[in-house]
Amino acid sequence: MNLEGQYDPKKVEDKMYKLWEDSGFFNPDNLPTDKRGKGKGKSFTIIMPPANANGNLHAGHALVMTIEDIMTRYKRMQGFRALWLPGLDHAGFETQVVYEKKLEKEGRSRFKMEPQELYNEIMQFTLENKKNIEGQVRKMGASCDWSRQKFTLDPDIINTVYGTFEKLKKDGLIYRGKKIINWCVKHQTSLSDLETKDTEKVDKLYYLKYGPFVIATARPETKFGDKYVVMHPKDPRYAQYKNGDKLSLEWINGPIEASVVKDEAIEMEFGTGAMTITPWHDAVDFGIAEKHDLPKEQIIDFYGKLLPVAGEFAGMKISEARPRIIEKLQAKGLVEKIEENYKHIVKTCYKCDSLIEPQIKEQWFLKMEPLAKPIIKAIETGKVKFIPEHYKKISLHWLKNIMDWPLSRQIVWGIPIPASPADKPGEVETFDTWFSSGQWPFATLGFPESKDFKTFYPTDVMETAGEIIFFWVARMMMLGFYITKKLPFKTVYLHGLVLDAKGQKMSKSKGNVINPLDITDKYGTDALRMGLVMGNTPGQSLALDENKIKGYKNFANKIWNASKFVLISTQNFTAVKKVALSSTQKEHLKNLKTLQKEVTKLMDDFKFYYAAEKIYHYFWHEFCDKIIEESKKDIASHATQYLLLEILSASLKMLHPFMPFITEEIWGQLPAKNPSTSLRASKNLLMVESWNTTG
RNA sequence: GGACGAUUAGCUCAAUUGGCAGAGCAUCUCAUUUACACUGAGAGGGUUGCAGGUUCGAGUCCUGCAUCGUCCACCA
């Protein structure tokens, strides 16, 4: 009897993980083939969202590991050939940003480094993190198949990515366009719309005299080249002006000739209802210029400084130039009024919060509409199931309004875009990192020829954060379907954010970050896993309270002690053919079976929070508080001992997906295979035991 | 401006899809070494955000409103 004292996770976890890993059962090819369960050797696949190899495991990862491990262990016990394929993402821009911060601390800068030198350093950094994260994933008890682990920069993955790019090109879906993009001046790269965020800013709104018109602008520094004044065709105030009218007027640096353009894009209510356009530095203006075939001129360079067109202001930064330009305009009597406290929304870089400067740049774009079409249909006809369901609407809305995807990033850390005629010789152009991760399910399984692809694709469940539904999930569906003609997964399960105990978003600046490894150290992995799954409905954010986890540590100890009692009390238990159960005992077994059915259904419905609660409640308040207490009256009875062993073993099975370490440890100490009960402990690991086989 | 979610015990959340509103934590009372004090027995705590409607029956379905949150599109 080794169940001494209290449950000590430290004595069990590392040892147990090694035992599992050495068993080879994380690899579905090694699973026992004599399964009788529901799965009967069918495959079950989850591709792990590849963790960014640029830091440590955070609470969100811990949640991913917990939910996906629960699914995988459950299906494995049901007799499926369960594959959970782990991976890591080079996470292009994200990682480069992390590394740049590191460089900054060391007083260095990426712009003073040779691209290859920078690439090599980041690779080194990434490989170190990769090792780190692999250890942390193991610590969470993840039963994933390490032999199939993939990294987004593996040669075969890169090949797949290039193959997709070629095919897209051949089908006319890739084009090189000179379009307006989001430019981060600090990071010196373009960003997709998803990589920018909106920030409210208070500025001044300047009303400037532009010939007979008054135009409102918050950005006078972009106005040097403005030669078109636009108004709504139905605006009665400007009825006298016709599209194409020319007029001469005095502007910032002298007289110019301007033309009138009429366009519905103008809001009559805003400002004066008339505006000039700067197609190079504003998305709306760009659209108007495209529509009317107007010339576009760059005013601000890629470092945020004014170009020679600004005359005396050339070379100045925006912040420096703006007040001086206004001074000059005031001196010329061209400022009608200045509205203070003008609140508006500006785009900022989602990493560094600096203002996005829209720029026109030649880039690779992917036409999304043809890719989105079949996915819209698939979602509408229910070919893919969303959990929770409302993500269906969210996805459809996005897909139906989809924009072309700018694929180019001006960073070294990533997969280089092949044969890229970059704007300047020597300029780097790599794929947006989501272009490679968007191909993850089929790329990791070795599309098109490998046996794995044929066996495990399409995958069963894509479990990831609701936050990245557009970034990743939608794109995986589009690229996956485009390449393989099949949707990459049948079910999308989206979890919410993990928040701190007060429901606040965790952030380094707030200092409320909960490190899952600290929790594991303090309370054990099983307790953390329970804390992450209990009360966690899909899609909803979860407040992670340390007290809650402490409660599940107590539960682990409860399991430990109850098992101890059962094992000590049944030391002399011997098998007989017929067990003479009392009617109460029969009732207990019947209730157990009912519970098994309920839990199985809840697991099948992805209601892990509810299944966990059922088992928890049953084990503690039914088995421990009632059945064990009752048993003390006639603990010597054969039937009583049989009942205790039966319920204990069935409970361990149901608990295993949630609390794998403690249940496996106790399972190993149950009496050896016994023909009169369903116990068959000595040969098999619990992780490959059959899910429901009591009675 | 559009969409989506949330609103249930002091706190965090359930309620297996229309059938007796329930858990954990917290609080209070009792038990005092029991397999387990990381414990046990019990108690208090609710007009399910508001106003209507459908129904034998509504936390659940319908309509409107309020508050909080998230996402999308945007005004120079």
PDB file of N, CA and C in Angstrom, chain A residues 512-600:
ATOM      1  N   ASN A 512      -1.241  41.380 -12.884  1.00  0.00           N
ATOM      2  CA  ASN A 512      -2.183  40.359 -12.409  1.00  0.00           C
ATOM      3  C   ASN A 512      -2.068  39.066 -13.211  1.00  0.00           C
ATOM      4  N   VAL A 513      -0.908  38.857 -13.808  1.00  0.00           N
ATOM      5  CA  VAL A 513      -0.722  37.668 -14.632  1.00  0.00           C
ATOM      6  C   VAL A 513      -0.578  36.438 -13.740  1.00  0.00           C
ATOM      7  N   ILE A 514      -1.390  35.444 -14.026  1.00  0.00           N
ATOM      8  CA  ILE A 514      -1.278  34.180 -13.298  1.00  0.00           C
ATOM      9  C   ILE A 514      -0.451  33.231 -14.149  1.00  0.00           C
ATOM     10  N   ASN A 515       0.671  32.826 -13.624  1.00  0.00           N
ATOM     11  CA  ASN A 515       1.534  31.899 -14.342  1.00  0.00           C
ATOM     12  C   ASN A 515       1.109  30.465 -14.018  1.00  0.00           C
ATOM     13  N   PRO A 516       0.653  29.733 -15.033  1.00  0.00           N
ATOM     14  CA  PRO A 516       0.134  28.387 -14.775  1.00  0.00           C
ATOM     15  C   PRO A 516       1.164  27.471 -14.104  1.00  0.00           C
ATOM     16  N   LEU A 517       2.433  27.733 -14.367  1.00  0.00           N
ATOM     17  CA  LEU A 517       3.437  26.848 -13.780  1.00  0.00           C
ATOM     18  C   LEU A 517       3.588  27.069 -12.271  1.00  0.00           C
ATOM     19  N   ASP A 518       3.377  28.306 -11.848  1.00  0.00           N
ATOM     20  CA  ASP A 518       3.381  28.569 -10.398  1.00  0.00           C
ATOM     21  C   ASP A 518       2.231  27.835  -9.725  1.00  0.00           C
ATOM     22  N   ILE A 519       1.071  27.866 -10.386  1.00  0.00           N
ATOM     23  CA  ILE A 519      -0.118  27.215  -9.846  1.00  0.00           C
ATOM     24  C   ILE A 519       0.109  25.703  -9.756  1.00  0.00           C
ATOM     25  N   THR A 520       0.664  25.171 -10.825  1.00  0.00           N
ATOM     26  CA  THR A 520       0.971  23.746 -10.869  1.00  0.00           C
ATOM     27  C   THR A 520       1.891  23.362  -9.721  1.00  0.00           C
ATOM     28  N   ASP A 521       2.876  24.204  -9.497  1.00  0.00           N
ATOM     29  CA  ASP A 521       3.845  23.949  -8.449  1.00  0.00           C
ATOM     30  C   ASP A 521       3.174  23.941  -7.076  1.00  0.00           C
ATOM     31  N   LYS A 522       2.241  24.836  -6.905  1.00  0.00           N
ATOM     32  CA  LYS A 522       1.598  25.008  -5.600  1.00  0.00           C
ATOM     33  C   LYS A 522       0.499  23.977  -5.341  1.00  0.00           C
ATOM     34  N   TYR A 523      -0.309  23.710  -6.361  1.00  0.00           N
ATOM     35  CA  TYR A 523      -1.500  22.884  -6.135  1.00  0.00           C
ATOM     36  C   TYR A 523      -1.538  21.603  -6.957  1.00  0.00           C
ATOM     37  N   GLY A 524      -0.627  21.469  -7.876  1.00  0.00           N
ATOM     38  CA  GLY A 524      -0.632  20.284  -8.734  1.00  0.00           C
ATOM     39  C   GLY A 524      -1.363  20.546 -10.042  1.00  0.00           C
ATOM     40  N   THR A 525      -0.951  19.832 -11.066  1.00  0.00           N
ATOM     41  CA  THR A 525      -1.531  20.036 -12.392  1.00  0.00           C
ATOM     42  C   THR A 525      -3.000  19.633 -12.437  1.00  0.00           C
ATOM     43  N   ASP A 526      -3.350  18.532 -11.786  1.00  0.00           N
ATOM     44  CA  ASP A 526      -4.744  18.084 -11.817  1.00  0.00           C
ATOM     45  C   ASP A 526      -5.678  19.157 -11.265  1.00  0.00           C
ATOM     46  N   ALA A 527      -5.244  19.811 -10.195  1.00  0.00           N
ATOM     47  CA  ALA A 527      -6.072  20.857  -9.589  1.00  0.00           C
ATOM     48  C   ALA A 527      -6.211  22.041 -10.543  1.00  0.00           C
ATOM     49  N   LEU A 528      -5.117  22.412 -11.186  1.00  0.00           N
ATOM     50  CA  LEU A 528      -5.184  23.509 -12.156  1.00  0.00           C
ATOM     51  C   LEU A 528      -6.132  23.158 -13.298  1.00  0.00           C
ATOM     52  N   ARG A 529      -6.020  21.947 -13.786  1.00  0.00           N
ATOM     53  CA  ARG A 529      -6.881  21.519 -14.891  1.00  0.00           C
ATOM     54  C   ARG A 529      -8.344  21.599 -14.490  1.00  0.00           C
ATOM     55  N   MET A 530      -8.656  21.137 -13.299  1.00  0.00           N
ATOM     56  CA  MET A 530     -10.039  21.217 -12.838  1.00  0.00           C
ATOM     57  C   MET A 530     -10.483  22.678 -12.725  1.00  0.00           C
ATOM     58  N   GLY A 531      -9.603  23.508 -12.212  1.00  0.00           N
ATOM     59  CA  GLY A 531      -9.915  24.931 -12.084  1.00  0.00           C
ATOM     60  C   GLY A 531     -10.187  25.584 -13.430  1.00  0.00           C
ATOM     61  N   LEU A 532      -9.520  25.084 -14.462  1.00  0.00           N
ATOM     62  CA  LEU A 532      -9.700  25.658 -15.788  1.00  0.00           C
ATOM     63  C   LEU A 532     -10.951  25.142 -16.488  1.00  0.00           C
ATOM     64  N   VAL A 533     -11.383  23.960 -16.122  1.00  0.00           N
ATOM     65  CA  VAL A 533     -12.507  23.384 -16.861  1.00  0.00           C
ATOM     66  C   VAL A 533     -13.839  23.569 -16.132  1.00  0.00           C
ATOM     67  N   MET A 534     -13.807  23.576 -14.803  1.00  0.00           N
ATOM     68  CA  MET A 534     -15.067  23.695 -14.062  1.00  0.00           C
ATOM     69  C   MET A 534     -15.645  25.099 -14.248  1.00  0.00           C
ATOM     70  N   GLY A 535     -16.892  25.143 -14.595  1.00  0.00           N
ATOM     71  CA  GLY A 535     -17.558  26.436 -14.772  1.00  0.00           C
ATOM     72  C   GLY A 535     -17.130  27.157 -16.028  1.00  0.00           C
ATOM     73  N   ASN A 536     -16.428  26.473 -16.888  1.00  0.00           N
ATOM     74  CA  ASN A 536     -15.952  27.129 -18.110  1.00  0.00           C
ATOM     75  C   ASN A 536     -16.800  26.701 -19.299  1.00  0.00           C
ATOM     76  N   THR A 537     -17.795  27.528 -19.602  1.00  0.00           N
ATOM     77  CA  THR A 537     -18.614  27.235 -20.773  1.00  0.00           C
ATOM     78  C   THR A 537     -17.915  27.787 -22.011  1.00  0.00           C
ATOM     79  N   PRO A 538     -18.062  27.084 -23.135  1.00  0.00           N
ATOM     80  CA  PRO A 538     -17.370  27.512 -24.349  1.00  0.00           C
ATOM     81  C   PRO A 538     -17.687  28.959 -24.701  1.00  0.00           C
ATOM     82  N   GLY A 539     -16.680  29.652 -25.178  1.00  0.00           N
ATOM     83  CA  GLY A 539     -16.881  31.013 -25.642  1.00  0.00           C
ATOM     84  C   GLY A 539     -16.869  32.061 -24.548  1.00  0.00           C
ATOM     85  N   GLN A 540     -17.203  31.658 -23.332  1.00  0.00           N
ATOM     86  CA  GLN A 540     -17.252  32.624 -22.242  1.00  0.00           C
ATOM     87  C   GLN A 540     -15.859  32.772 -21.638  1.00  0.00           C
ATOM     88  N   SER A 541     -15.572  33.974 -21.178  1.00  0.00           N
ATOM     89  CA  SER A 541     -14.293  34.128 -20.500  1.00  0.00           C
ATOM     90  C   SER A 541     -14.394  33.520 -19.107  1.00  0.00           C
ATOM     91  N   LEU A 542     -13.236  33.182 -18.573  1.00  0.00           N
ATOM     92  CA  LEU A 542     -13.191  32.448 -17.313  1.00  0.00           C
ATOM     93  C   LEU A 542     -12.343  33.203 -16.302  1.00  0.00           C
ATOM     94  N   ALA A 543     -12.916  33.450 -15.135  1.00  0.00           N
ATOM     95  CA  ALA A 543     -12.129  34.083 -14.075  1.00  0.00           C
ATOM     96  C   ALA A 543     -11.399  32.986 -13.307  1.00  0.00           C
ATOM     97  N   LEU A 544     -10.102  33.070 -13.298  1.00  0.00           N
ATOM     98  CA  LEU A 544      -9.301  32.036 -12.654  1.00  0.00           C
ATOM     99  C   LEU A 544      -8.901  32.489 -11.254  1.00  0.00           C
ATOM    100  N   ASP A 545      -9.528  31.855 -10.282  1.00  0.00           N
ATOM    101  CA  ASP A 545      -9.327  32.244  -8.904  1.00  0.00           C
ATOM    102  C   ASP A 545      -8.457  31.189  -8.220  1.00  0.00           C
ATOM    103  N   GLU A 546      -7.431  31.651  -7.544  1.00  0.00           N
ATOM    104  CA  GLU A 546      -6.540  30.698  -6.898  1.00  0.00           C
ATOM    105  C   GLU A 546      -7.276  29.882  -5.830  1.00  0.00           C
ATOM    106  N   ASN A 547      -8.242  30.497  -5.178  1.00  0.00           N
ATOM    107  CA  ASN A 547      -9.020  29.773  -4.159  1.00  0.00           C
ATOM    108  C   ASN A 547      -9.767  28.586  -4.747  1.00  0.00           C
ATOM    109  N   LYS A 548     -10.233  28.814  -5.969  1.00  0.00           N
ATOM    110  CA  LYS A 548     -10.965  27.771  -6.661  1.00  0.00           C
ATOM    111  C   LYS A 548     -10.026  26.572  -6.887  1.00  0.00           C
ATOM    112  N   ILE A 549      -8.823  26.874  -7.325  1.00  0.00           N
ATOM    113  CA  ILE A 549      -7.868  25.808  -7.601  1.00  0.00           C
ATOM    114  C   ILE A 549      -7.491  25.075  -6.314  1.00  0.00           C
ATOM    115  N   LYS A 550      -7.391  25.852  -5.262  1.00  0.00           N
ATOM    116  CA  LYS A 550      -7.113  25.263  -3.953  1.00  0.00           C
ATOM    117  C   LYS A 550      -8.197  24.239  -3.613  1.00  0.00           C
ATOM    118  N   GLY A 551      -9.429  24.577  -3.945  1.00  0.00           N
ATOM    119  CA  GLY A 551     -10.540  23.658  -3.713  1.00  0.00           C
ATOM    120  C   GLY A 551     -10.361  22.340  -4.448  1.00  0.00           C
ATOM    121  N   TYR A 552      -9.795  22.399  -5.642  1.00  0.00           N
ATOM    122  CA  TYR A 552      -9.616  21.161  -6.403  1.00  0.00           C
ATOM    123  C   TYR A 552      -8.381  20.390  -5.956  1.00  0.00           C
ATOM    124  N   LYS A 553      -7.463  21.100  -5.325  1.00  0.00           N
ATOM    125  CA  LYS A 553      -6.360  20.387  -4.676  1.00  0.00           C
ATOM    126  C   LYS A 553      -6.944  19.550  -3.528  1.00  0.00           C
ATOM    127  N   ASN A 554      -7.888  20.150  -2.810  1.00  0.00           N
ATOM    128  CA  ASN A 554      -8.561  19.405  -1.745  1.00  0.00           C
ATOM    129  C   ASN A 554      -9.294  18.195  -2.310  1.00  0.00           C
ATOM    130  N   PHE A 555      -9.868  18.394  -3.461  1.00  0.00           N
ATOM    131  CA  PHE A 555     -10.586  17.291  -4.103  1.00  0.00           C
ATOM    132  C   PHE A 555      -9.617  16.160  -4.446  1.00  0.00           C
ATOM    133  N   ALA A 556      -8.457  16.540  -4.970  1.00  0.00           N
ATOM    134  CA  ALA A 556      -7.449  15.532  -5.299  1.00  0.00           C
ATOM    135  C   ALA A 556      -7.099  14.740  -4.036  1.00  0.00           C
ATOM    136  N   ASN A 557      -6.952  15.451  -2.958  1.00  0.00           N
ATOM    137  CA  ASN A 557      -6.625  14.779  -1.702  1.00  0.00           C
ATOM    138  C   ASN A 557      -7.761  13.881  -1.227  1.00  0.00           C
ATOM    139  N   LYS A 558      -8.970  14.336  -1.500  1.00  0.00           N
ATOM    140  CA  LYS A 558     -10.147  13.528  -1.144  1.00  0.00           C
ATOM    141  C   LYS A 558     -10.122  12.205  -1.924  1.00  0.00           C
ATOM    142  N   ILE A 559      -9.827  12.312  -3.203  1.00  0.00           N
ATOM    143  CA  ILE A 559      -9.736  11.115  -4.039  1.00  0.00           C
ATOM    144  C   ILE A 559      -8.664  10.171  -3.475  1.00  0.00           C
ATOM    145  N   TRP A 560      -7.571  10.773  -3.099  1.00  0.00           N
ATOM    146  CA  TRP A 560      -6.430  10.018  -2.563  1.00  0.00           C
ATOM    147  C   TRP A 560      -6.827   9.237  -1.301  1.00  0.00           C
ATOM    148  N   ASN A 561      -7.494   9.924  -0.402  1.00  0.00           N
ATOM    149  CA  ASN A 561      -7.840   9.296   0.876  1.00  0.00           C
ATOM    150  C   ASN A 561      -8.949   8.270   0.748  1.00  0.00           C
ATOM    151  N   ALA A 562      -9.918   8.572  -0.094  1.00  0.00           N
ATOM    152  CA  ALA A 562     -10.996   7.608  -0.299  1.00  0.00           C
ATOM    153  C   ALA A 562     -10.421   6.331  -0.911  1.00  0.00           C
ATOM    154  N   SER A 563      -9.501   6.507  -1.859  1.00  0.00           N
ATOM    155  CA  SER A 563      -8.873   5.346  -2.495  1.00  0.00           C
ATOM    156  C   SER A 563      -8.066   4.553  -1.466  1.00  0.00           C
ATOM    157  N   LYS A 564      -7.405   5.304  -0.613  1.00  0.00           N
ATOM    158  CA  LYS A 564      -6.629   4.666   0.449  1.00  0.00           C
ATOM    159  C   LYS A 564      -7.541   3.792   1.310  1.00  0.00           C
ATOM    160  N   PHE A 565      -8.679   4.351   1.688  1.00  0.00           N
ATOM    161  CA  PHE A 565      -9.627   3.603   2.516  1.00  0.00           C
ATOM    162  C   PHE A 565     -10.100   2.341   1.794  1.00  0.00           C
ATOM    163  N   VAL A 566     -10.457   2.495   0.543  1.00  0.00           N
ATOM    164  CA  VAL A 566     -10.969   1.344  -0.209  1.00  0.00           C
ATOM    165  C   VAL A 566      -9.883   0.272  -0.333  1.00  0.00           C
ATOM    166  N   LEU A 567      -8.694   0.684  -0.641  1.00  0.00           N
ATOM    167  CA  LEU A 567      -7.622  -0.296  -0.854  1.00  0.00           C
ATOM    168  C   LEU A 567      -7.252  -1.018   0.430  1.00  0.00           C
ATOM    169  N   ILE A 568      -7.195  -0.285   1.538  1.00  0.00           N
ATOM    170  CA  ILE A 568      -6.873  -0.933   2.813  1.00  0.00           C
ATOM    171  C   ILE A 568      -7.992  -1.896   3.203  1.00  0.00           C
ATOM    172  N   SER A 569      -9.226  -1.462   2.971  1.00  0.00           N
ATOM    173  CA  SER A 569     -10.363  -2.282   3.407  1.00  0.00           C
ATOM    174  C   SER A 569     -10.557  -3.521   2.552  1.00  0.00           C
ATOM    175  N   THR A 570      -9.988  -3.524   1.379  1.00  0.00           N
ATOM    176  CA  THR A 570     -10.270  -4.648   0.475  1.00  0.00           C
ATOM    177  C   THR A 570      -9.030  -5.497   0.214  1.00  0.00           C
ATOM    178  N   GLN A 571      -8.063  -5.382   1.119  1.00  0.00           N
ATOM    179  CA  GLN A 571      -6.809  -6.108   0.918  1.00  0.00           C
ATOM    180  C   GLN A 571      -7.001  -7.611   0.746  1.00  0.00           C
ATOM    181  N   ASN A 572      -7.983  -8.142   1.454  1.00  0.00           N
ATOM    182  CA  ASN A 572      -8.179  -9.592   1.377  1.00  0.00           C
ATOM    183  C   ASN A 572      -9.279  -9.991   0.414  1.00  0.00           C
ATOM    184  N   PHE A 573      -9.668  -9.061  -0.426  1.00  0.00           N
ATOM    185  CA  PHE A 573     -10.758  -9.325  -1.360  1.00  0.00           C
ATOM    186  C   PHE A 573     -10.375 -10.429  -2.343  1.00  0.00           C
ATOM    187  N   THR A 574     -11.251 -11.399  -2.457  1.00  0.00           N
ATOM    188  CA  THR A 574     -11.014 -12.450  -3.448  1.00  0.00           C
ATOM    189  C   THR A 574     -12.234 -12.551  -4.350  1.00  0.00           C
ATOM    190  N   ALA A 575     -11.980 -13.004  -5.536  1.00  0.00           N
ATOM    191  CA  ALA A 575     -13.061 -13.081  -6.506  1.00  0.00           C
ATOM    192  C   ALA A 575     -13.929 -14.298  -6.272  1.00  0.00           C
ATOM    193  N   VAL A 576     -15.200 -14.130  -6.440  1.00  0.00           N
ATOM    194  CA  VAL A 576     -16.115 -15.278  -6.513  1.00  0.00           C
ATOM    195  C   VAL A 576     -17.024 -15.014  -7.694  1.00  0.00           C
ATOM    196  N   LYS A 577     -17.666 -16.078  -8.158  1.00  0.00           N
ATOM    197  CA  LYS A 577     -18.492 -15.931  -9.366  1.00  0.00           C
ATOM    198  C   LYS A 577     -19.696 -15.035  -9.114  1.00  0.00           C
ATOM    199  N   LYS A 578     -20.402 -15.315  -7.993  1.00  0.00           N
ATOM    200  CA  LYS A 578     -21.622 -14.551  -7.757  1.00  0.00           C
ATOM    201  C   LYS A 578     -21.444 -13.629  -6.567  1.00  0.00           C
ATOM    202  N   VAL A 579     -21.870 -12.389  -6.757  1.00  0.00           N
ATOM    203  CA  VAL A 579     -21.790 -11.425  -5.673  1.00  0.00           C
ATOM    204  C   VAL A 579     -23.211 -11.182  -5.176  1.00  0.00           C
ATOM    205  N   ALA A 580     -23.372 -11.376  -3.845  1.00  0.00           N
ATOM    206  CA  ALA A 580     -24.710 -11.211  -3.275  1.00  0.00           C
ATOM    207  C   ALA A 580     -24.906  -9.779  -2.799  1.00  0.00           C
ATOM    208  N   LEU A 581     -25.400  -8.947  -3.681  1.00  0.00           N
ATOM    209  CA  LEU A 581     -25.579  -7.541  -3.337  1.00  0.00           C
ATOM    210  C   LEU A 581     -26.926  -7.291  -2.679  1.00  0.00           C
ATOM    211  N   SER A 582     -26.926  -6.384  -1.720  1.00  0.00           N
ATOM    212  CA  SER A 582     -28.196  -5.974  -1.118  1.00  0.00           C
ATOM    213  C   SER A 582     -28.923  -5.063  -2.102  1.00  0.00           C
ATOM    214  N   SER A 583     -30.181  -4.814  -1.804  1.00  0.00           N
ATOM    215  CA  SER A 583     -30.945  -3.979  -2.731  1.00  0.00           C
ATOM    216  C   SER A 583     -30.377  -2.557  -2.776  1.00  0.00           C
ATOM    217  N   THR A 584     -29.911  -2.063  -1.634  1.00  0.00           N
ATOM    218  CA  THR A 584     -29.295  -0.727  -1.607  1.00  0.00           C
ATOM    219  C   THR A 584     -28.056  -0.708  -2.476  1.00  0.00           C
ATOM    220  N   GLN A 585     -27.269  -1.776  -2.365  1.00  0.00           N
ATOM    221  CA  GLN A 585     -26.033  -1.825  -3.151  1.00  0.00           C
ATOM    222  C   GLN A 585     -26.330  -1.896  -4.649  1.00  0.00           C
ATOM    223  N   LYS A 586     -27.371  -2.645  -4.983  1.00  0.00           N
ATOM    224  CA  LYS A 586     -27.790  -2.695  -6.390  1.00  0.00           C
ATOM    225  C   LYS A 586     -28.191  -1.307  -6.873  1.00  0.00           C
ATOM    226  N   GLU A 587     -28.877  -0.615  -5.987  1.00  0.00           N
ATOM    227  CA  GLU A 587     -29.301   0.750  -6.298  1.00  0.00           C
ATOM    228  C   GLU A 587     -28.079   1.659  -6.570  1.00  0.00           C
ATOM    229  N   HIS A 588     -27.063   1.473  -5.748  1.00  0.00           N
ATOM    230  CA  HIS A 588     -25.838   2.270  -5.935  1.00  0.00           C
ATOM    231  C   HIS A 588     -25.218   2.002  -7.307  1.00  0.00           C
ATOM    232  N   LEU A 589     -25.191   0.747  -7.696  1.00  0.00           N
ATOM    233  CA  LEU A 589     -24.611   0.406  -8.992  1.00  0.00           C
ATOM    234  C   LEU A 589     -25.452   0.968 -10.138  1.00  0.00           C
ATOM    235  N   LYS A 590     -26.751   0.941  -9.918  1.00  0.00           N
ATOM    236  CA  LYS A 590     -27.638   1.478 -10.933  1.00  0.00           C
ATOM    237  C   LYS A 590     -27.410   2.984 -11.099  1.00  0.00           C
ATOM    238  N   ASN A 591     -27.282   3.658  -9.975  1.00  0.00           N
ATOM    239  CA  ASN A 591     -27.008   5.105 -10.027  1.00  0.00           C
ATOM    240  C   ASN A 591     -25.683   5.401 -10.719  1.00  0.00           C
ATOM    241  N   LEU A 592     -24.715   4.525 -10.442  1.00  0.00           N
ATOM    242  CA  LEU A 592     -23.420   4.700 -11.089  1.00  0.00           C
ATOM    243  C   LEU A 592     -23.554   4.610 -12.607  1.00  0.00           C
ATOM    244  N   LYS A 593     -24.316   3.629 -13.037  1.00  0.00           N
ATOM    245  CA  LYS A 593     -24.514   3.467 -14.480  1.00  0.00           C
ATOM    246  C   LYS A 593     -25.217   4.667 -15.097  1.00  0.00           C
ATOM    247  N   THR A 594     -26.199   5.172 -14.378  1.00  0.00           N
ATOM    248  CA  THR A 594     -26.885   6.367 -14.862  1.00  0.00           C
ATOM    249  C   THR A 594     -25.902   7.515 -15.012  1.00  0.00           C
ATOM    250  N   LEU A 595     -25.061   7.664 -14.004  1.00  0.00           N
ATOM    251  CA  LEU A 595     -24.059   8.728 -14.059  1.00  0.00           C
ATOM    252  C   LEU A 595     -23.145   8.545 -15.267  1.00  0.00           C
ATOM    253  N   GLN A 596     -22.700   7.319 -15.487  1.00  0.00           N
ATOM    254  CA  GLN A 596     -21.817   7.058 -16.624  1.00  0.00           C
ATOM    255  C   GLN A 596     -22.471   7.480 -17.932  1.00  0.00           C
ATOM    256  N   LYS A 597     -23.732   7.164 -18.053  1.00  0.00           N
ATOM    257  CA  LYS A 597     -24.450   7.536 -19.277  1.00  0.00           C
ATOM    258  C   LYS A 597     -24.529   9.047 -19.423  1.00  0.00           C
ATOM    259  N   GLU A 598     -24.881   9.694 -18.308  1.00  0.00           N
ATOM    260  CA  GLU A 598     -24.995  11.159 -18.350  1.00  0.00           C
ATOM    261  C   GLU A 598     -23.664  11.797 -18.715  1.00  0.00           C
ATOM    262  N   VAL A 599     -22.626  11.331 -18.049  1.00  0.00           N
ATOM    263  CA  VAL A 599     -21.305  11.922 -18.282  1.00  0.00           C
ATOM    264  C   VAL A 599     -20.876  11.687 -19.731  1.00  0.00           C
ATOM    265  N   THR A 600     -21.115  10.496 -20.235  1.00  0.00           N
ATOM    266  CA  THR A 600     -20.739  10.205 -21.621  1.00  0.00           C
ATOM    267  C   THR A 600     -21.449  11.147 -22.583  1.00  0.00           C
TER     268      THR A 600
END
